[in-house]
PDB file of N, CA, C and O in Angstrom:
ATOM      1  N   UNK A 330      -5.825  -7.921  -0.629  1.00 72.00           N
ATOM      2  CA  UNK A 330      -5.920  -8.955  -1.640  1.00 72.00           C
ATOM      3  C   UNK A 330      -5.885 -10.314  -0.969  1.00 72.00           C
ATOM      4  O   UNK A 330      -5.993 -10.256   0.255  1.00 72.00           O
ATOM      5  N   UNK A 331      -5.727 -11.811  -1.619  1.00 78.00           N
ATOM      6  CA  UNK A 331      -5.858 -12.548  -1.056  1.00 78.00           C
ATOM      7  C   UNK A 331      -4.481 -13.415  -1.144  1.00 78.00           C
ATOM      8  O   UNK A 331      -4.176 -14.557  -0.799  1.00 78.00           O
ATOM      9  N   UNK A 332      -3.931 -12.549  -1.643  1.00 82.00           N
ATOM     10  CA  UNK A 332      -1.802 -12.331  -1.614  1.00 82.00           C
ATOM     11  C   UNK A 332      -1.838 -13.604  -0.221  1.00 82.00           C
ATOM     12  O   UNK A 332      -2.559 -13.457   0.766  1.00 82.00           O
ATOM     13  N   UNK A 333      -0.843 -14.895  -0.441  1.00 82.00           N
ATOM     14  CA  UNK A 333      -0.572 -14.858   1.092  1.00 82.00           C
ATOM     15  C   UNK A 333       0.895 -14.855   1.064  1.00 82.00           C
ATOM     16  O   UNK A 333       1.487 -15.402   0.134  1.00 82.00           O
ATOM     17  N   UNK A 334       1.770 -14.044   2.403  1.00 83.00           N
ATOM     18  CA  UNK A 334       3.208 -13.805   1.942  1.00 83.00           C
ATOM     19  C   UNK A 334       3.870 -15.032   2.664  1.00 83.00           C
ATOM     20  O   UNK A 334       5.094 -15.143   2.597  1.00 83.00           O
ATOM     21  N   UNK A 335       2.946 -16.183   3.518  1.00 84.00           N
ATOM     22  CA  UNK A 335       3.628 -17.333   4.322  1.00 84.00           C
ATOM     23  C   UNK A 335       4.721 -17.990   2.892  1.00 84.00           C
ATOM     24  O   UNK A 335       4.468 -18.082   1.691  1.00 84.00           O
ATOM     25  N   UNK A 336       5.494 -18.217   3.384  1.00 83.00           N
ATOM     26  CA  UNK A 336       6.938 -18.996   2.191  1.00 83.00           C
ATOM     27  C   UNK A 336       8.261 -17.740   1.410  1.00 83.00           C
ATOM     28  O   UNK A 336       9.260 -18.047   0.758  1.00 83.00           O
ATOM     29  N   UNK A 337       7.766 -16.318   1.796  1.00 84.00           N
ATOM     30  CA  UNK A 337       8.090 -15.477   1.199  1.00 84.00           C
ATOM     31  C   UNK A 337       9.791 -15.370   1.977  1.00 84.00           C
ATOM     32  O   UNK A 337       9.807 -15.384   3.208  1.00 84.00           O
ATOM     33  N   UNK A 338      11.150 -15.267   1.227  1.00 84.00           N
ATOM     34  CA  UNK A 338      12.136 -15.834   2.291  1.00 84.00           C
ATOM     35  C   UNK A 338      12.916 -14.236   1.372  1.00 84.00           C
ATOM     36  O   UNK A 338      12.664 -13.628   0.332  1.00 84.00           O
ATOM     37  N   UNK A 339      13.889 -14.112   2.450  1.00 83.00           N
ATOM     38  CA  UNK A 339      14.465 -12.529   2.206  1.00 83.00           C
ATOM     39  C   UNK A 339      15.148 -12.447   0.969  1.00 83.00           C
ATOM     40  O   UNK A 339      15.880 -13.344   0.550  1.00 83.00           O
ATOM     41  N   UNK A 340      14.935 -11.451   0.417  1.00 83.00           N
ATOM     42  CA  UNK A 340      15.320 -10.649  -0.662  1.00 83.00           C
ATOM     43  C   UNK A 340      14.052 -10.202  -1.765  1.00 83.00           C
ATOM     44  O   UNK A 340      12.902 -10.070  -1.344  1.00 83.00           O
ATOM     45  N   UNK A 341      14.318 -10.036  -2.876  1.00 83.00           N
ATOM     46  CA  UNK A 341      13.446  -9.105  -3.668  1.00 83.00           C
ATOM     47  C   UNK A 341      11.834  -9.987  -3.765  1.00 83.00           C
ATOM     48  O   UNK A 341      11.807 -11.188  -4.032  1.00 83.00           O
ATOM     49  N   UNK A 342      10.814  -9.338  -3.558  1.00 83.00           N
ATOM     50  CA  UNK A 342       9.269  -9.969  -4.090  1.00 83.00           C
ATOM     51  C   UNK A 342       8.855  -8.865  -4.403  1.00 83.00           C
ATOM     52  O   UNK A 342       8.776  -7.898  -3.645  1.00 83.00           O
ATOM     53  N   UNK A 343       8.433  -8.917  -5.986  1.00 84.00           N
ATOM     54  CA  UNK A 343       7.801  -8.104  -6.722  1.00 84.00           C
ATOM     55  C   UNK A 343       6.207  -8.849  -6.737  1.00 84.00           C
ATOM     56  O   UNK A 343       6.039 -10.069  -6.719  1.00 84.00           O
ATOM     57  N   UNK A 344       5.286  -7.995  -6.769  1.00 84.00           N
ATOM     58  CA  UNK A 344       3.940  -8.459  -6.615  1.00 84.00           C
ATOM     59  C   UNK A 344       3.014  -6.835  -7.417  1.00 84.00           C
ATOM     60  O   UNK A 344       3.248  -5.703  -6.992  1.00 84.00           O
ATOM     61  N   UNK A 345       2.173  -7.074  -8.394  1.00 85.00           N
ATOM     62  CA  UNK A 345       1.246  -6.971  -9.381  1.00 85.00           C
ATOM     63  C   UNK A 345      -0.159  -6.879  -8.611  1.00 85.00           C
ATOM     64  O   UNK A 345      -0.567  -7.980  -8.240  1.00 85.00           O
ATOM     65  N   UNK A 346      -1.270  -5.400  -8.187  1.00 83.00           N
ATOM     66  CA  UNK A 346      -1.956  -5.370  -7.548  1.00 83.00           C
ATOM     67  C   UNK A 346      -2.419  -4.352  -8.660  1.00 83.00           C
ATOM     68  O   UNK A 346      -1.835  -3.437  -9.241  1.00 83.00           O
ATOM     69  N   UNK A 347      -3.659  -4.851  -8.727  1.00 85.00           N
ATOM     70  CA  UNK A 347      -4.664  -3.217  -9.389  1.00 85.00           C
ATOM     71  C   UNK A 347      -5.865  -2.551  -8.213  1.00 85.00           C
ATOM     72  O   UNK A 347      -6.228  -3.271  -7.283  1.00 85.00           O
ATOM     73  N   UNK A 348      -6.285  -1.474  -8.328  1.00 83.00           N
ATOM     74  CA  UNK A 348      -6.579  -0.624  -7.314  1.00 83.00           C
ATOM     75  C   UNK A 348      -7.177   0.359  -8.046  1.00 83.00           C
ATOM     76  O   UNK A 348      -6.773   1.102  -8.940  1.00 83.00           O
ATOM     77  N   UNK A 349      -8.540   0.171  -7.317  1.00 86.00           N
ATOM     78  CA  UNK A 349      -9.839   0.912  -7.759  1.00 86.00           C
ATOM     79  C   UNK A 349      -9.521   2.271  -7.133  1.00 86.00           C
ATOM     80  O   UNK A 349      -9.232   2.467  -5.953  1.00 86.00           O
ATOM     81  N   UNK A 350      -9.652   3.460  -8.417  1.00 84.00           N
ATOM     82  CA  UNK A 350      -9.860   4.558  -7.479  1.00 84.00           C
ATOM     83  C   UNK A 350     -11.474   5.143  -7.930  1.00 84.00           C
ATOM     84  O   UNK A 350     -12.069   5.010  -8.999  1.00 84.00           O
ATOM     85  N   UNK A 351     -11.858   5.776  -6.763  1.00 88.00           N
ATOM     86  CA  UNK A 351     -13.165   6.858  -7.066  1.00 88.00           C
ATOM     87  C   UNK A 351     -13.297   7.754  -7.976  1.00 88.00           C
ATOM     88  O   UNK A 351     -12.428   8.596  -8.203  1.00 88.00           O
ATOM     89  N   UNK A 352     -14.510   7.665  -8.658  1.00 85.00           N
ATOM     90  CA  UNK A 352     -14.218   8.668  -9.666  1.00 85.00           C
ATOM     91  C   UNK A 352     -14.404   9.842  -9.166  1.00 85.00           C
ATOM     92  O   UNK A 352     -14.027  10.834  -9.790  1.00 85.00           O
ATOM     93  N   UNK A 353     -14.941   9.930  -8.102  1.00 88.00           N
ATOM     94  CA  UNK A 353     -15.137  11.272  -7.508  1.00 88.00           C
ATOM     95  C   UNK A 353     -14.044  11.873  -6.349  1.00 88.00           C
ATOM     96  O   UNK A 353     -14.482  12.577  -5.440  1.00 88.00           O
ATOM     97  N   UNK A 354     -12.630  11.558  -6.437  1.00 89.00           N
ATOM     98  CA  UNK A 354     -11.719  11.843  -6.269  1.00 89.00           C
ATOM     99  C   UNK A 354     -11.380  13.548  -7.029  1.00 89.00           C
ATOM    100  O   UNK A 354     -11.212  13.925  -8.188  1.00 89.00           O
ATOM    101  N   UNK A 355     -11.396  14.283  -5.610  1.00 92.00           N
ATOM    102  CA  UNK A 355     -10.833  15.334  -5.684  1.00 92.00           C
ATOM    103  C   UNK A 355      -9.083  15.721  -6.384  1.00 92.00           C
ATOM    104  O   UNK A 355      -8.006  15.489  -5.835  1.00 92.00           O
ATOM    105  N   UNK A 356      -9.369  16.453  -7.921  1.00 93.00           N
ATOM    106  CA  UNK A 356      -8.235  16.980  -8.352  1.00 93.00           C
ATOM    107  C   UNK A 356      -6.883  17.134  -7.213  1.00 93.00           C
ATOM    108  O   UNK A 356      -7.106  17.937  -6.306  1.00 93.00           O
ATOM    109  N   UNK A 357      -6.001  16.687  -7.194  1.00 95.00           N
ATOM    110  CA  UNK A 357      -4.730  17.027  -6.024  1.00 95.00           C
ATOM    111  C   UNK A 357      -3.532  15.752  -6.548  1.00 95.00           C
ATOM    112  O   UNK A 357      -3.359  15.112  -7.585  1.00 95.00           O
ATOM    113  N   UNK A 358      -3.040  15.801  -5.559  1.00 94.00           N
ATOM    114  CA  UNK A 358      -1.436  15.158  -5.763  1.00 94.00           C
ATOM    115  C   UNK A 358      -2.168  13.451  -4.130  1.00 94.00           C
ATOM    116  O   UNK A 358      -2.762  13.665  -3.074  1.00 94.00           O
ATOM    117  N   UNK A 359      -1.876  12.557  -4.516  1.00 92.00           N
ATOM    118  CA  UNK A 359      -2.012  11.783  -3.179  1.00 92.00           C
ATOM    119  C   UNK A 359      -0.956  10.524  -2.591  1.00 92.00           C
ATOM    120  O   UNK A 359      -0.641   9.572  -3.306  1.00 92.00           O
ATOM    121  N   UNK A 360      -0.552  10.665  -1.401  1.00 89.00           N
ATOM    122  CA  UNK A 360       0.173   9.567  -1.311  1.00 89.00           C
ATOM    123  C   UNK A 360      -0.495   7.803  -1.181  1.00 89.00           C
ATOM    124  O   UNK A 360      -1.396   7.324  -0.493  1.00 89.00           O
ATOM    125  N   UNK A 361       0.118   7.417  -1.841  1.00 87.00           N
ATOM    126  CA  UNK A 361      -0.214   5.904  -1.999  1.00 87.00           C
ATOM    127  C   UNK A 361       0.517   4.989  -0.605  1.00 87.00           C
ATOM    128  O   UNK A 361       1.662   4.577  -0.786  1.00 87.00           O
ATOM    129  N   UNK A 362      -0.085   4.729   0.596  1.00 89.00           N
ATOM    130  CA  UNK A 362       0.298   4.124   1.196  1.00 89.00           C
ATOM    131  C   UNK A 362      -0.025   3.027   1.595  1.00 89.00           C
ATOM    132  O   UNK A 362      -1.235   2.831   1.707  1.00 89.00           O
ATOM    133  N   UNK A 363       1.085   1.727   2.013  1.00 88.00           N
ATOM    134  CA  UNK A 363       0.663   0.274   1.816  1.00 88.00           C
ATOM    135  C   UNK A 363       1.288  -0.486   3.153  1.00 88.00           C
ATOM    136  O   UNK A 363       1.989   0.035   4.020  1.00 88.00           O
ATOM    137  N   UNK A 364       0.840  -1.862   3.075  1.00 89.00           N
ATOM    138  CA  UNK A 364       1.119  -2.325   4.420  1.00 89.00           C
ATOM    139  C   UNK A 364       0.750  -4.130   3.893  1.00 89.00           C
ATOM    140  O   UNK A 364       0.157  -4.667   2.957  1.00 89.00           O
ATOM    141  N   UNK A 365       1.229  -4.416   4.673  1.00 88.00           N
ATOM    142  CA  UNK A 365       1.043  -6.017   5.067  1.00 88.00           C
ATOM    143  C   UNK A 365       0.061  -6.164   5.898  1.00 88.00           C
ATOM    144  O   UNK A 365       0.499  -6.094   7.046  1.00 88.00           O
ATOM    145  N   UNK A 366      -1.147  -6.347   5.866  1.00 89.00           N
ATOM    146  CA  UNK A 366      -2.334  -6.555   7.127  1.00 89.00           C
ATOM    147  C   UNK A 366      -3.176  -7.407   7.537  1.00 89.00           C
ATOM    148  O   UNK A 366      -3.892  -7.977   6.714  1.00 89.00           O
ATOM    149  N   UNK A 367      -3.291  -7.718   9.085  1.00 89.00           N
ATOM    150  CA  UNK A 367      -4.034  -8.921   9.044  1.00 89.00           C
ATOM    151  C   UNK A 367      -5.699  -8.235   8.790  1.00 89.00           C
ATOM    152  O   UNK A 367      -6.167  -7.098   8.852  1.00 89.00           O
ATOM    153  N   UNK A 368      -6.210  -9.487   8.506  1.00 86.00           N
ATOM    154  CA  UNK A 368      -7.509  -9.319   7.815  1.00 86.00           C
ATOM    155  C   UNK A 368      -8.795  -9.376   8.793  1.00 86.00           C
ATOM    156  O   UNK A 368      -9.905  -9.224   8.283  1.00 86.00           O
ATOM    157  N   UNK A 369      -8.707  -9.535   9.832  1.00 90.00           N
ATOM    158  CA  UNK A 369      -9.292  -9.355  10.754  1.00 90.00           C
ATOM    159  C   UNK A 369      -9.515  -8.368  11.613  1.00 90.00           C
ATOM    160  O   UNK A 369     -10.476  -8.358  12.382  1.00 90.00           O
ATOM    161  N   UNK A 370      -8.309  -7.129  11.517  1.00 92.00           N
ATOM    162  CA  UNK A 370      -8.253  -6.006  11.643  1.00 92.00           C
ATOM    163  C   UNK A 370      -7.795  -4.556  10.663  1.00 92.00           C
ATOM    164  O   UNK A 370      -7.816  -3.378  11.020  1.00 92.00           O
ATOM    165  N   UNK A 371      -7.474  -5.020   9.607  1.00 87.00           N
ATOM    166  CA  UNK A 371      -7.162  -3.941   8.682  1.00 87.00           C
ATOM    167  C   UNK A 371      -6.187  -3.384   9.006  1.00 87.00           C
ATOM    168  O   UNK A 371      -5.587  -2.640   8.230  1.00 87.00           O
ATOM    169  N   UNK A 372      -5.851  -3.584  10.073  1.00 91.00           N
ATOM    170  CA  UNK A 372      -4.034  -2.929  10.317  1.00 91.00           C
ATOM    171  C   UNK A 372      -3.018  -3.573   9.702  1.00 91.00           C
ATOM    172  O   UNK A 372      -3.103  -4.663   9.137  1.00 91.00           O
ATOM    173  N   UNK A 373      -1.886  -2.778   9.831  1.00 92.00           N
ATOM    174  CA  UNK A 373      -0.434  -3.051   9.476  1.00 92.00           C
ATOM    175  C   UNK A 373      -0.168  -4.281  10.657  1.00 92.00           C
ATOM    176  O   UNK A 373      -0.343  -3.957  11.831  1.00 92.00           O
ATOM    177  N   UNK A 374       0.194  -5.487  10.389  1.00 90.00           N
ATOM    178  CA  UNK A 374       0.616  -6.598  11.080  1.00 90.00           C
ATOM    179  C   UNK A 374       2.077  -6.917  10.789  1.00 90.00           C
ATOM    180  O   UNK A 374       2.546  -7.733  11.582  1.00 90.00           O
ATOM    181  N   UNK A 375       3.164  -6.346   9.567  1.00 87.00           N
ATOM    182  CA  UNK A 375       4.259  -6.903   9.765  1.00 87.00           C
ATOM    183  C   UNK A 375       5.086  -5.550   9.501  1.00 87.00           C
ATOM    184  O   UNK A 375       4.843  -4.866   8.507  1.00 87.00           O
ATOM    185  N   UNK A 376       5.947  -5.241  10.315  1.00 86.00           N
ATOM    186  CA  UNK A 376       6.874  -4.246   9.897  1.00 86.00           C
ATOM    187  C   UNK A 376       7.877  -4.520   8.871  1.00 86.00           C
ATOM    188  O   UNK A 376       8.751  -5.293   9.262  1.00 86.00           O
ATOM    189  N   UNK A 377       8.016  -4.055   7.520  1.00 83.00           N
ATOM    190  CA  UNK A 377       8.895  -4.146   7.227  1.00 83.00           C
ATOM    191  C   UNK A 377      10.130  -3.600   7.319  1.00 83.00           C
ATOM    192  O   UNK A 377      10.431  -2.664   8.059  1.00 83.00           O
ATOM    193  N   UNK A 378      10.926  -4.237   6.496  1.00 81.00           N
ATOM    194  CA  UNK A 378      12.677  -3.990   6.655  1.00 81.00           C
ATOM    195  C   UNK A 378      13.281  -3.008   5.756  1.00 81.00           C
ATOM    196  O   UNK A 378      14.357  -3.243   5.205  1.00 81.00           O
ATOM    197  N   UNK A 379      12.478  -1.650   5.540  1.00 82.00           N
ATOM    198  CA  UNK A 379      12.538  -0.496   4.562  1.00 82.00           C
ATOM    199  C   UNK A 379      12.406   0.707   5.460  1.00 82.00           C
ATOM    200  O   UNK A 379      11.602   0.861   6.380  1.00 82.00           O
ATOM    201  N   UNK A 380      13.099   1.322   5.141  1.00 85.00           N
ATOM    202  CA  UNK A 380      13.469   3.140   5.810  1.00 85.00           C
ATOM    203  C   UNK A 380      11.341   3.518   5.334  1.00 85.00           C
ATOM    204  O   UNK A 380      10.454   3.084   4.599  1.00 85.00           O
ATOM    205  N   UNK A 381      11.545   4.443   6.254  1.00 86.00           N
ATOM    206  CA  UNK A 381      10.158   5.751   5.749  1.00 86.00           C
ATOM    207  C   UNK A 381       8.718   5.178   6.276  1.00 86.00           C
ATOM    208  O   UNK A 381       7.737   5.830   5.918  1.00 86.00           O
ATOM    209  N   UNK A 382       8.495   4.030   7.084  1.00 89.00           N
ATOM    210  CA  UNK A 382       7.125   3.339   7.466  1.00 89.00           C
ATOM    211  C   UNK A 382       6.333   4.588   8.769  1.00 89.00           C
ATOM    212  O   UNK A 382       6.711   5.595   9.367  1.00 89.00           O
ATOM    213  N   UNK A 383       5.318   3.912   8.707  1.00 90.00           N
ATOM    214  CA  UNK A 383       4.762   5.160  10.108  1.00 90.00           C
ATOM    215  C   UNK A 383       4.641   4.546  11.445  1.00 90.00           C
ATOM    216  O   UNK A 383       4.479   3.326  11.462  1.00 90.00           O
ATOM    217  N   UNK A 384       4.680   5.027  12.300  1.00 89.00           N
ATOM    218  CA  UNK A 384       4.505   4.514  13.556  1.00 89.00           C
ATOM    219  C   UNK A 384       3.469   3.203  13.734  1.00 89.00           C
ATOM    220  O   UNK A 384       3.673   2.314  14.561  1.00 89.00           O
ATOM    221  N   UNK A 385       2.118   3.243  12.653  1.00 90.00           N
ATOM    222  CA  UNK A 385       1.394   2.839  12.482  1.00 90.00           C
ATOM    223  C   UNK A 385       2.298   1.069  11.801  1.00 90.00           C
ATOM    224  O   UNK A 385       2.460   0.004  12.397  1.00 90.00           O
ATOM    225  N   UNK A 386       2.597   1.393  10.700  1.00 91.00           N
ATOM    226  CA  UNK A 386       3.261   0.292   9.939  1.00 91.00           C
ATOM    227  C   UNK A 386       2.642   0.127   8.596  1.00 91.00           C
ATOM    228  O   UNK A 386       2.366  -0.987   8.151  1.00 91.00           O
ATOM    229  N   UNK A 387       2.335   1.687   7.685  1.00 93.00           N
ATOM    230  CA  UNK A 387       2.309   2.108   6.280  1.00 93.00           C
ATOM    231  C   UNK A 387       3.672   2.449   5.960  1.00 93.00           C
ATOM    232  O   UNK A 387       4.566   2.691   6.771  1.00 93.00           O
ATOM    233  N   UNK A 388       3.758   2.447   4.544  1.00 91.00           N
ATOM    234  CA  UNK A 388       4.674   2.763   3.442  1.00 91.00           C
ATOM    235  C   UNK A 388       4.579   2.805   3.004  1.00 91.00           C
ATOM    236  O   UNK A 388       4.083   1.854   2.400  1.00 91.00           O
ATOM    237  N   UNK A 389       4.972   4.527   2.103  1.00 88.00           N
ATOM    238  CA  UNK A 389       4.571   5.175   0.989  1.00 88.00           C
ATOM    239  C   UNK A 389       5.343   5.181   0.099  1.00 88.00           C
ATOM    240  O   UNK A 389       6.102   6.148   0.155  1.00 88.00           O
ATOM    241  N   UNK A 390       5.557   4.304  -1.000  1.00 84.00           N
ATOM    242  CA  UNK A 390       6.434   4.061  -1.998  1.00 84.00           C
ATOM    243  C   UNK A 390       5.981   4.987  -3.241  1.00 84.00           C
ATOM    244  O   UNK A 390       6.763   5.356  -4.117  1.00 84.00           O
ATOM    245  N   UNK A 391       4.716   5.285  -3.196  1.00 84.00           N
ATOM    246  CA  UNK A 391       4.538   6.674  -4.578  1.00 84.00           C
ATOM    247  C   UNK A 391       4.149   7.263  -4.205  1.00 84.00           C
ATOM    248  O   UNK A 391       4.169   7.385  -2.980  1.00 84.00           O
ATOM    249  N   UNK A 392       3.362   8.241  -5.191  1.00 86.00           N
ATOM    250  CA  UNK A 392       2.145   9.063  -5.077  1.00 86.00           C
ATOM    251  C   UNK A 392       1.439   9.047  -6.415  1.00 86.00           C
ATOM    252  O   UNK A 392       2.135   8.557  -7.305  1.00 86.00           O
ATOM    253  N   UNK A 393       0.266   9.447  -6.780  1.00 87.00           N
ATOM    254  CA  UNK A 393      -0.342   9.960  -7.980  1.00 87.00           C
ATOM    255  C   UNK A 393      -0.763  10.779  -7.728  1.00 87.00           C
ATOM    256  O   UNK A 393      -0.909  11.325  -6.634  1.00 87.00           O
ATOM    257  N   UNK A 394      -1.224  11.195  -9.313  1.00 90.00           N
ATOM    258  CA  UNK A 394      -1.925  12.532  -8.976  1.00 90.00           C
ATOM    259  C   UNK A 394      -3.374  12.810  -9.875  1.00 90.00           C
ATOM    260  O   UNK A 394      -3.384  12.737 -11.104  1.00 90.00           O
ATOM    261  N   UNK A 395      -4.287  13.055  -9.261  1.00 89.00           N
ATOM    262  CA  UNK A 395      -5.891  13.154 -10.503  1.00 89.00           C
ATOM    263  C   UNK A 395      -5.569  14.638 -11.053  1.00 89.00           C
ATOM    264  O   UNK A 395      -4.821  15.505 -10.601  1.00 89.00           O
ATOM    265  N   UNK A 396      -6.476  14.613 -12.292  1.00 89.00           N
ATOM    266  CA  UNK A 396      -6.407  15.561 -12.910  1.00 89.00           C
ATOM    267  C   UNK A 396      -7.995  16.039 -14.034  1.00 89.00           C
ATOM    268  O   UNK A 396      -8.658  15.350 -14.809  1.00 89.00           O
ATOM    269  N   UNK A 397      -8.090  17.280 -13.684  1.00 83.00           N
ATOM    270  CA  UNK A 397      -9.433  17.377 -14.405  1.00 83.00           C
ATOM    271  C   UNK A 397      -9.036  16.401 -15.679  1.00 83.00           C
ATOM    272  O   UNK A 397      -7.893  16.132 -16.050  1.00 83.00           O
ATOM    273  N   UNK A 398     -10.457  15.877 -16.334  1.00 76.00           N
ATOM    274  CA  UNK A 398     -10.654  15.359 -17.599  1.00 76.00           C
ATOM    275  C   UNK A 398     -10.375  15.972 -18.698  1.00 76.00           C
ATOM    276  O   UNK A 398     -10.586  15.426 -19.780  1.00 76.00           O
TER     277      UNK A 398
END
């Protein structure tokens, strides 16, 4: 998004994102994983300060799940 988190100072930031999925998304269960990234590379650029991230620097705070129509 075009979110910028510069001014963002510690404790709670709640932030409001909508997210296109495919309609041709295979029936299953999926994890939703997220990151802070610079935009020049699509990677994870800031580690956050939360248990469960990947080596990489995702974090999977849900999942959903599709379901036939």
């Amino acid at each position: 998004t075009e979110t910028s988190i510069q001014g963002w100072m510690p404790g709670e930031i709640q932030l409001t994102e909508s997210l296109a999925i495919p309609g041709n998304l295979d029936p299953g269960r999926y994890k939703l994983e997220v990151g802070i990234v610079d935009r020049s590379t699509g990677s994870p650029a800031v580690r956050l300060a939360i248990a469960g991230g990947t080596d990489e620097g995702w974090y999977a705070p849900s999942q959903f799940e599709v379901v036939e129509p």
